[in-house]
């Protein structure tokens, strides 16, 4: 039954504003809530504490203050201010200076010029404090505008930023040439959104094949690429290719999500590979959480158990 729950179902839930409001109000309150498996907490203090624990395990971190698709420019300005505060707080702490963000959080869907200004404010605060800012990739309606805005700020001379490419999009191999041409750092992922067949591969074997081609291009021609996957076969293939081409383990990194495959994260670090963990936090966690459920419908069984446990405890 669980297998029948499609990614589309979770993406529909992710867009529900009522559910989002309810979840944001109640979801992370309990320390044993299921969402906490994937989300470090609501506050920057909780994120820093989680980052510290991850770093103690020999891994690196990137912090993501959750939020996307804001509805007004005021919300975009507010999100920018939050990132400026996060930069100040992380700089005053002992954890790694690496953040991930989404451009629709900064107003990409509303006004590109404002979004560019907001990103520049963040980069201006980040650069002197040695932060690296990763611009996440969102649904395909934003692929071109995300890359164009990235190129614009790159042209303005910013270098403390990197982009993300999704192997499932047919266009991504061309985009890879574009970003490698700039000398920009790329994170390679399979892709987390629901996209039509006309622009995206749907067969697992086609996505994996594109991922391998792009991984190879990035290891050979890219600047410190990040191979972001929990897929054992793709990780093994990356390790095999790097060894065959004498690409040293400090010339690239693996990346994984907080709460996913801790065994694998640990094993890679033990074998001398760099592995960075993406640590999301904040009140706007619902769409992110729904995408994680959609990747692995078995997770729903855990959620159902947690809900039943809560109900039994309350009765
Ligand atoms: C650091 C990082 C950053 C990312 N940034 C972006 C981005 O900017 N844009 C974007 O579109 N996507 C992003 N993603 C998500 C990505 O596109 C995939 O949706 C996600 O990584 C799952 O694909 P996979 O490569 O792990 O392979 P899968 O085949 O989905 O998973 C392989 C194995 O990993 C485990 N696993 C994977 N996901 C889960 C889960 N949710 N719960 C439990 N176990 C799981 C399972 O054991 C599974 O068998 C990011 C992923 C990572 C790791």
PDB file of N, CA, C and O and ligand atoms in Angstrom, residues 7 37-38 62 102 135-138 164 166 168 187 189-193 211 228-232 234 255-257 259-261 276 278 291-293 295-296 299, ligand 1:
ATOM      1  N   UNK A   7       5.038  10.112  -5.149  1.00  0.00           N
ATOM      2  CA  UNK A   7       5.703  11.359  -4.840  1.00  0.00           C
ATOM      3  C   UNK A   7       4.732  12.536  -5.004  1.00  0.00           C
ATOM      4  O   UNK A   7       4.724  13.476  -4.242  1.00  0.00           O
ATOM      5  N   UNK A  37      13.406  13.703  13.225  1.00  0.00           N
ATOM      6  CA  UNK A  37      14.429  12.834  12.629  1.00  0.00           C
ATOM      7  C   UNK A  37      15.141  13.567  11.488  1.00  0.00           C
ATOM      8  O   UNK A  37      16.317  13.350  11.229  1.00  0.00           O
ATOM      9  N   UNK A  38      14.398  14.438  10.779  1.00  0.00           N
ATOM     10  CA  UNK A  38      14.955  15.106   9.597  1.00  0.00           C
ATOM     11  C   UNK A  38      15.273  16.575   9.826  1.00  0.00           C
ATOM     12  O   UNK A  38      15.932  17.194   9.001  1.00  0.00           O
ATOM     13  N   UNK A  62      26.321  21.804   6.616  1.00  0.00           N
ATOM     14  CA  UNK A  62      25.775  23.019   5.997  1.00  0.00           C
ATOM     15  C   UNK A  62      24.409  23.238   6.646  1.00  0.00           C
ATOM     16  O   UNK A  62      23.631  22.292   6.802  1.00  0.00           O
ATOM     17  N   UNK A 102      17.349  28.852  -0.391  1.00  0.00           N
ATOM     18  CA  UNK A 102      16.544  28.756  -1.611  1.00  0.00           C
ATOM     19  C   UNK A 102      16.201  30.157  -2.094  1.00  0.00           C
ATOM     20  O   UNK A 102      15.789  31.010  -1.300  1.00  0.00           O
ATOM     21  N   UNK A 135      23.378  27.764  -3.143  1.00  0.00           N
ATOM     22  CA  UNK A 135      22.023  28.080  -3.622  1.00  0.00           C
ATOM     23  C   UNK A 135      21.360  26.767  -4.039  1.00  0.00           C
ATOM     24  O   UNK A 135      21.739  26.158  -5.040  1.00  0.00           O
ATOM     25  N   UNK A 136      20.396  26.298  -3.265  1.00  0.00           N
ATOM     26  CA  UNK A 136      19.695  25.049  -3.586  1.00  0.00           C
ATOM     27  C   UNK A 136      18.971  25.178  -4.925  1.00  0.00           C
ATOM     28  O   UNK A 136      18.661  26.288  -5.371  1.00  0.00           O
ATOM     29  N   UNK A 137      18.646  24.045  -5.542  1.00  0.00           N
ATOM     30  CA  UNK A 137      17.846  24.087  -6.775  1.00  0.00           C
ATOM     31  C   UNK A 137      16.421  23.627  -6.454  1.00  0.00           C
ATOM     32  O   UNK A 137      16.229  22.626  -5.783  1.00  0.00           O
ATOM     33  N   UNK A 138      15.453  24.372  -6.969  1.00  0.00           N
ATOM     34  CA  UNK A 138      14.045  24.082  -6.672  1.00  0.00           C
ATOM     35  C   UNK A 138      13.359  23.477  -7.900  1.00  0.00           C
ATOM     36  O   UNK A 138      14.020  22.955  -8.789  1.00  0.00           O
ATOM     37  N   UNK A 164      23.438  24.047  -7.448  1.00  0.00           N
ATOM     38  CA  UNK A 164      23.026  22.644  -7.388  1.00  0.00           C
ATOM     39  C   UNK A 164      22.475  22.251  -8.757  1.00  0.00           C
ATOM     40  O   UNK A 164      21.759  23.037  -9.386  1.00  0.00           O
ATOM     41  N   UNK A 166      20.355  19.015 -10.816  1.00  0.00           N
ATOM     42  CA  UNK A 166      19.542  17.816 -10.590  1.00  0.00           C
ATOM     43  C   UNK A 166      19.700  16.856 -11.771  1.00  0.00           C
ATOM     44  O   UNK A 166      19.356  17.206 -12.906  1.00  0.00           O
ATOM     45  N   UNK A 168      18.020  14.395 -12.702  1.00  0.00           N
ATOM     46  CA  UNK A 168      16.813  13.955 -13.407  1.00  0.00           C
ATOM     47  C   UNK A 168      16.369  14.920 -14.507  1.00  0.00           C
ATOM     48  O   UNK A 168      15.591  14.553 -15.379  1.00  0.00           O
ATOM     49  N   UNK A 187      26.884  21.184  -6.524  1.00  0.00           N
ATOM     50  CA  UNK A 187      26.392  20.003  -5.783  1.00  0.00           C
ATOM     51  C   UNK A 187      25.516  19.211  -6.750  1.00  0.00           C
ATOM     52  O   UNK A 187      24.606  19.785  -7.367  1.00  0.00           O
ATOM     53  N   UNK A 189      22.700  16.368  -7.300  1.00  0.00           N
ATOM     54  CA  UNK A 189      21.663  15.572  -6.627  1.00  0.00           C
ATOM     55  C   UNK A 189      20.823  14.866  -7.695  1.00  0.00           C
ATOM     56  O   UNK A 189      20.871  15.231  -8.876  1.00  0.00           O
ATOM     57  N   UNK A 190      20.007  13.893  -7.247  1.00  0.00           N
ATOM     58  CA  UNK A 190      19.097  13.257  -8.219  1.00  0.00           C
ATOM     59  C   UNK A 190      17.962  14.210  -8.572  1.00  0.00           C
ATOM     60  O   UNK A 190      17.527  14.269  -9.707  1.00  0.00           O
ATOM     61  N   UNK A 191      17.445  14.954  -7.582  1.00  0.00           N
ATOM     62  CA  UNK A 191      16.304  15.855  -7.810  1.00  0.00           C
ATOM     63  C   UNK A 191      15.120  15.409  -6.974  1.00  0.00           C
ATOM     64  O   UNK A 191      14.802  14.213  -6.940  1.00  0.00           O
ATOM     65  N   UNK A 192      14.465  16.368  -6.302  1.00  0.00           N
ATOM     66  CA  UNK A 192      13.454  16.024  -5.304  1.00  0.00           C
ATOM     67  C   UNK A 192      12.043  16.449  -5.667  1.00  0.00           C
ATOM     68  O   UNK A 192      11.127  16.263  -4.877  1.00  0.00           O
ATOM     69  N   UNK A 193      11.824  17.036  -6.841  1.00  0.00           N
ATOM     70  CA  UNK A 193      10.501  17.580  -7.154  1.00  0.00           C
ATOM     71  C   UNK A 193       9.792  16.665  -8.150  1.00  0.00           C
ATOM     72  O   UNK A 193      10.376  15.724  -8.691  1.00  0.00           O
ATOM     73  N   UNK A 211      23.222  10.723 -13.523  1.00  0.00           N
ATOM     74  CA  UNK A 211      23.978  11.080 -12.316  1.00  0.00           C
ATOM     75  C   UNK A 211      25.444  10.641 -12.487  1.00  0.00           C
ATOM     76  O   UNK A 211      26.363  11.416 -12.192  1.00  0.00           O
ATOM     77  N   UNK A 228      25.954  14.518  -3.771  1.00  0.00           N
ATOM     78  CA  UNK A 228      24.958  14.463  -2.695  1.00  0.00           C
ATOM     79  C   UNK A 228      23.955  13.347  -2.950  1.00  0.00           C
ATOM     80  O   UNK A 228      23.006  13.517  -3.728  1.00  0.00           O
ATOM     81  N   UNK A 229      24.169  12.216  -2.320  1.00  0.00           N
ATOM     82  CA  UNK A 229      23.261  11.082  -2.472  1.00  0.00           C
ATOM     83  C   UNK A 229      23.453  10.125  -1.302  1.00  0.00           C
ATOM     84  O   UNK A 229      24.519  10.115  -0.671  1.00  0.00           O
ATOM     85  N   UNK A 230      22.406   9.309  -1.037  1.00  0.00           N
ATOM     86  CA  UNK A 230      22.531   8.234  -0.041  1.00  0.00           C
ATOM     87  C   UNK A 230      22.528   6.891  -0.748  1.00  0.00           C
ATOM     88  O   UNK A 230      22.364   5.860  -0.107  1.00  0.00           O
ATOM     89  N   UNK A 231      22.637   6.904  -2.041  1.00  0.00           N
ATOM     90  CA  UNK A 231      22.522   5.689  -2.852  1.00  0.00           C
ATOM     91  C   UNK A 231      23.874   4.961  -2.868  1.00  0.00           C
ATOM     92  O   UNK A 231      24.851   5.451  -3.445  1.00  0.00           O
ATOM     93  N   UNK A 232      23.887   3.772  -2.240  1.00  0.00           N
ATOM     94  CA  UNK A 232      25.154   3.015  -2.119  1.00  0.00           C
ATOM     95  C   UNK A 232      25.832   2.814  -3.461  1.00  0.00           C
ATOM     96  O   UNK A 232      27.048   2.965  -3.577  1.00  0.00           O
ATOM     97  N   UNK A 234      25.663   4.548  -6.246  1.00  0.00           N
ATOM     98  CA  UNK A 234      26.256   5.766  -6.819  1.00  0.00           C
ATOM     99  C   UNK A 234      27.477   6.218  -6.020  1.00  0.00           C
ATOM    100  O   UNK A 234      28.448   6.745  -6.584  1.00  0.00           O
ATOM    101  N   UNK A 255      27.788  14.501   0.205  1.00  0.00           N
ATOM    102  CA  UNK A 255      26.857  15.220   1.075  1.00  0.00           C
ATOM    103  C   UNK A 255      25.629  14.347   1.315  1.00  0.00           C
ATOM    104  O   UNK A 255      25.186  13.618   0.422  1.00  0.00           O
ATOM    105  N   UNK A 256      25.112  14.423   2.523  1.00  0.00           N
ATOM    106  CA  UNK A 256      23.880  13.685   2.862  1.00  0.00           C
ATOM    107  C   UNK A 256      22.994  14.537   3.748  1.00  0.00           C
ATOM    108  O   UNK A 256      23.435  15.552   4.287  1.00  0.00           O
ATOM    109  N   UNK A 257      21.757  14.083   3.890  1.00  0.00           N
ATOM    110  CA  UNK A 257      20.782  14.844   4.673  1.00  0.00           C
ATOM    111  C   UNK A 257      20.800  14.402   6.134  1.00  0.00           C
ATOM    112  O   UNK A 257      20.984  13.214   6.434  1.00  0.00           O
ATOM    113  N   UNK A 259      19.740  12.979   9.394  1.00  0.00           N
ATOM    114  CA  UNK A 259      18.759  11.940   9.722  1.00  0.00           C
ATOM    115  C   UNK A 259      18.659  10.819   8.706  1.00  0.00           C
ATOM    116  O   UNK A 259      17.858   9.901   8.885  1.00  0.00           O
ATOM    117  N   UNK A 260      19.411  10.876   7.620  1.00  0.00           N
ATOM    118  CA  UNK A 260      19.320   9.816   6.604  1.00  0.00           C
ATOM    119  C   UNK A 260      20.660   9.076   6.505  1.00  0.00           C
ATOM    120  O   UNK A 260      21.697   9.710   6.345  1.00  0.00           O
ATOM    121  N   UNK A 261      20.617   7.772   6.615  1.00  0.00           N
ATOM    122  CA  UNK A 261      21.782   6.884   6.447  1.00  0.00           C
ATOM    123  C   UNK A 261      22.993   7.307   7.285  1.00  0.00           C
ATOM    124  O   UNK A 261      24.107   7.482   6.777  1.00  0.00           O
ATOM    125  N   UNK A 276      29.617  15.930   4.142  1.00  0.00           N
ATOM    126  CA  UNK A 276      28.954  17.104   4.732  1.00  0.00           C
ATOM    127  C   UNK A 276      27.458  16.795   4.931  1.00  0.00           C
ATOM    128  O   UNK A 276      26.810  16.259   4.028  1.00  0.00           O
ATOM    129  N   UNK A 278      23.647  18.068   5.588  1.00  0.00           N
ATOM    130  CA  UNK A 278      22.717  19.193   5.360  1.00  0.00           C
ATOM    131  C   UNK A 278      21.757  19.230   6.541  1.00  0.00           C
ATOM    132  O   UNK A 278      20.955  18.310   6.729  1.00  0.00           O
ATOM    133  N   UNK A 291       8.720  16.378   1.268  1.00  0.00           N
ATOM    134  CA  UNK A 291       9.579  15.834   0.196  1.00  0.00           C
ATOM    135  C   UNK A 291      10.352  14.619   0.702  1.00  0.00           C
ATOM    136  O   UNK A 291      10.545  13.658  -0.025  1.00  0.00           O
ATOM    137  N   UNK A 292      10.784  14.657   1.975  1.00  0.00           N
ATOM    138  CA  UNK A 292      11.519  13.518   2.528  1.00  0.00           C
ATOM    139  C   UNK A 292      10.605  12.298   2.630  1.00  0.00           C
ATOM    140  O   UNK A 292      11.013  11.179   2.359  1.00  0.00           O
ATOM    141  N   UNK A 293       9.333  12.510   3.001  1.00  0.00           N
ATOM    142  CA  UNK A 293       8.392  11.383   3.053  1.00  0.00           C
ATOM    143  C   UNK A 293       8.177  10.816   1.656  1.00  0.00           C
ATOM    144  O   UNK A 293       8.120   9.610   1.461  1.00  0.00           O
ATOM    145  N   UNK A 295      10.173  10.673  -0.766  1.00  0.00           N
ATOM    146  CA  UNK A 295      11.316   9.895  -1.265  1.00  0.00           C
ATOM    147  C   UNK A 295      11.265   8.460  -0.788  1.00  0.00           C
ATOM    148  O   UNK A 295      11.839   7.570  -1.390  1.00  0.00           O
ATOM    149  N   UNK A 296      10.609   8.265   0.338  1.00  0.00           N
ATOM    150  CA  UNK A 296      10.630   6.925   0.914  1.00  0.00           C
ATOM    151  C   UNK A 296       9.309   6.684   1.636  1.00  0.00           C
ATOM    152  O   UNK A 296       9.200   6.926   2.837  1.00  0.00           O
ATOM    153  N   UNK A 299       8.588   5.708   5.210  1.00  0.00           N
ATOM    154  CA  UNK A 299       8.631   6.652   6.328  1.00  0.00           C
ATOM    155  C   UNK A 299       7.235   6.910   6.883  1.00  0.00           C
ATOM    156  O   UNK A 299       7.082   7.242   8.047  1.00  0.00           O
TER     157      UNK A 299
HETATM  158  C1  LIG B   1      22.959  17.368   0.841  1.00  0.00           C
HETATM  159  C2  LIG B   1      21.774  17.264  -0.055  1.00  0.00           C
HETATM  160  C3  LIG B   1      21.261  18.417  -0.631  1.00  0.00           C
HETATM  161  C4  LIG B   1      20.171  18.347  -1.503  1.00  0.00           C
HETATM  162  N1  LIG B   1      19.758  19.475  -2.160  1.00  0.00           N
HETATM  163  C5  LIG B   1      18.786  19.377  -3.102  1.00  0.00           C
HETATM  164  C6  LIG B   1      18.432  20.489  -3.911  1.00  0.00           C
HETATM  165  O1  LIG B   1      18.968  21.592  -3.790  1.00  0.00           O
HETATM  166  N2  LIG B   1      17.447  20.309  -4.829  1.00  0.00           N
HETATM  167  C7  LIG B   1      16.820  19.086  -5.017  1.00  0.00           C
HETATM  168  O2  LIG B   1      15.960  18.973  -5.895  1.00  0.00           O
HETATM  169  N3  LIG B   1      17.141  18.029  -4.250  1.00  0.00           N
HETATM  170  C8  LIG B   1      18.094  18.133  -3.308  1.00  0.00           C
HETATM  171  N4  LIG B   1      18.432  17.030  -2.546  1.00  0.00           N
HETATM  172  C9  LIG B   1      17.544  15.831  -2.568  1.00  0.00           C
HETATM  173  C10 LIG B   1      17.873  14.877  -3.685  1.00  0.00           C
HETATM  174  O3  LIG B   1      17.491  15.424  -4.931  1.00  0.00           O
HETATM  175  C11 LIG B   1      17.151  13.531  -3.506  1.00  0.00           C
HETATM  176  O4  LIG B   1      15.768  13.741  -3.518  1.00  0.00           O
HETATM  177  C12 LIG B   1      17.483  12.813  -2.209  1.00  0.00           C
HETATM  178  O5  LIG B   1      18.853  12.924  -1.908  1.00  0.00           O
HETATM  179  C13 LIG B   1      17.148  11.310  -2.316  1.00  0.00           C
HETATM  180  O6  LIG B   1      17.876  10.732  -3.366  1.00  0.00           O
HETATM  181  P1  LIG B   1      19.149   9.761  -3.177  1.00  0.00           P
HETATM  182  O7  LIG B   1      20.189  10.220  -4.137  1.00  0.00           O
HETATM  183  O8  LIG B   1      19.580   9.718  -1.765  1.00  0.00           O
HETATM  184  O9  LIG B   1      18.674   8.363  -3.713  1.00  0.00           O
HETATM  185  P2  LIG B   1      17.382   7.437  -3.315  1.00  0.00           P
HETATM  186  O10 LIG B   1      17.393   6.347  -4.326  1.00  0.00           O
HETATM  187  O11 LIG B   1      16.190   8.276  -3.174  1.00  0.00           O
HETATM  188  O12 LIG B   1      17.818   6.888  -1.908  1.00  0.00           O
HETATM  189  C14 LIG B   1      18.877   5.957  -1.698  1.00  0.00           C
HETATM  190  C15 LIG B   1      18.733   5.379  -0.295  1.00  0.00           C
HETATM  191  O13 LIG B   1      18.884   6.433   0.673  1.00  0.00           O
HETATM  192  C16 LIG B   1      17.964   6.297   1.728  1.00  0.00           C
HETATM  193  N5  LIG B   1      17.045   7.450   1.698  1.00  0.00           N
HETATM  194  C17 LIG B   1      16.942   8.398   0.734  1.00  0.00           C
HETATM  195  N6  LIG B   1      16.031   9.338   1.066  1.00  0.00           N
HETATM  196  C18 LIG B   1      15.533   8.968   2.256  1.00  0.00           C
HETATM  197  C19 LIG B   1      14.562   9.513   3.133  1.00  0.00           C
HETATM  198  N7  LIG B   1      13.918  10.639   2.830  1.00  0.00           N
HETATM  199  N8  LIG B   1      14.299   8.860   4.302  1.00  0.00           N
HETATM  200  C20 LIG B   1      14.951   7.735   4.631  1.00  0.00           C
HETATM  201  N9  LIG B   1      15.895   7.154   3.848  1.00  0.00           N
HETATM  202  C21 LIG B   1      16.178   7.756   2.670  1.00  0.00           C
HETATM  203  C22 LIG B   1      17.259   4.992   1.502  1.00  0.00           C
HETATM  204  O14 LIG B   1      17.984   3.977   2.161  1.00  0.00           O
HETATM  205  C23 LIG B   1      17.344   4.810  -0.003  1.00  0.00           C
HETATM  206  O15 LIG B   1      17.250   3.482  -0.405  1.00  0.00           O
HETATM  207  C24 LIG B   1      19.538  17.086  -1.724  1.00  0.00           C
HETATM  208  C25 LIG B   1      20.072  15.934  -1.155  1.00  0.00           C
HETATM  209  C26 LIG B   1      21.168  16.000  -0.342  1.00  0.00           C
HETATM  210  C27 LIG B   1      21.735  14.733   0.213  1.00  0.00           C
END
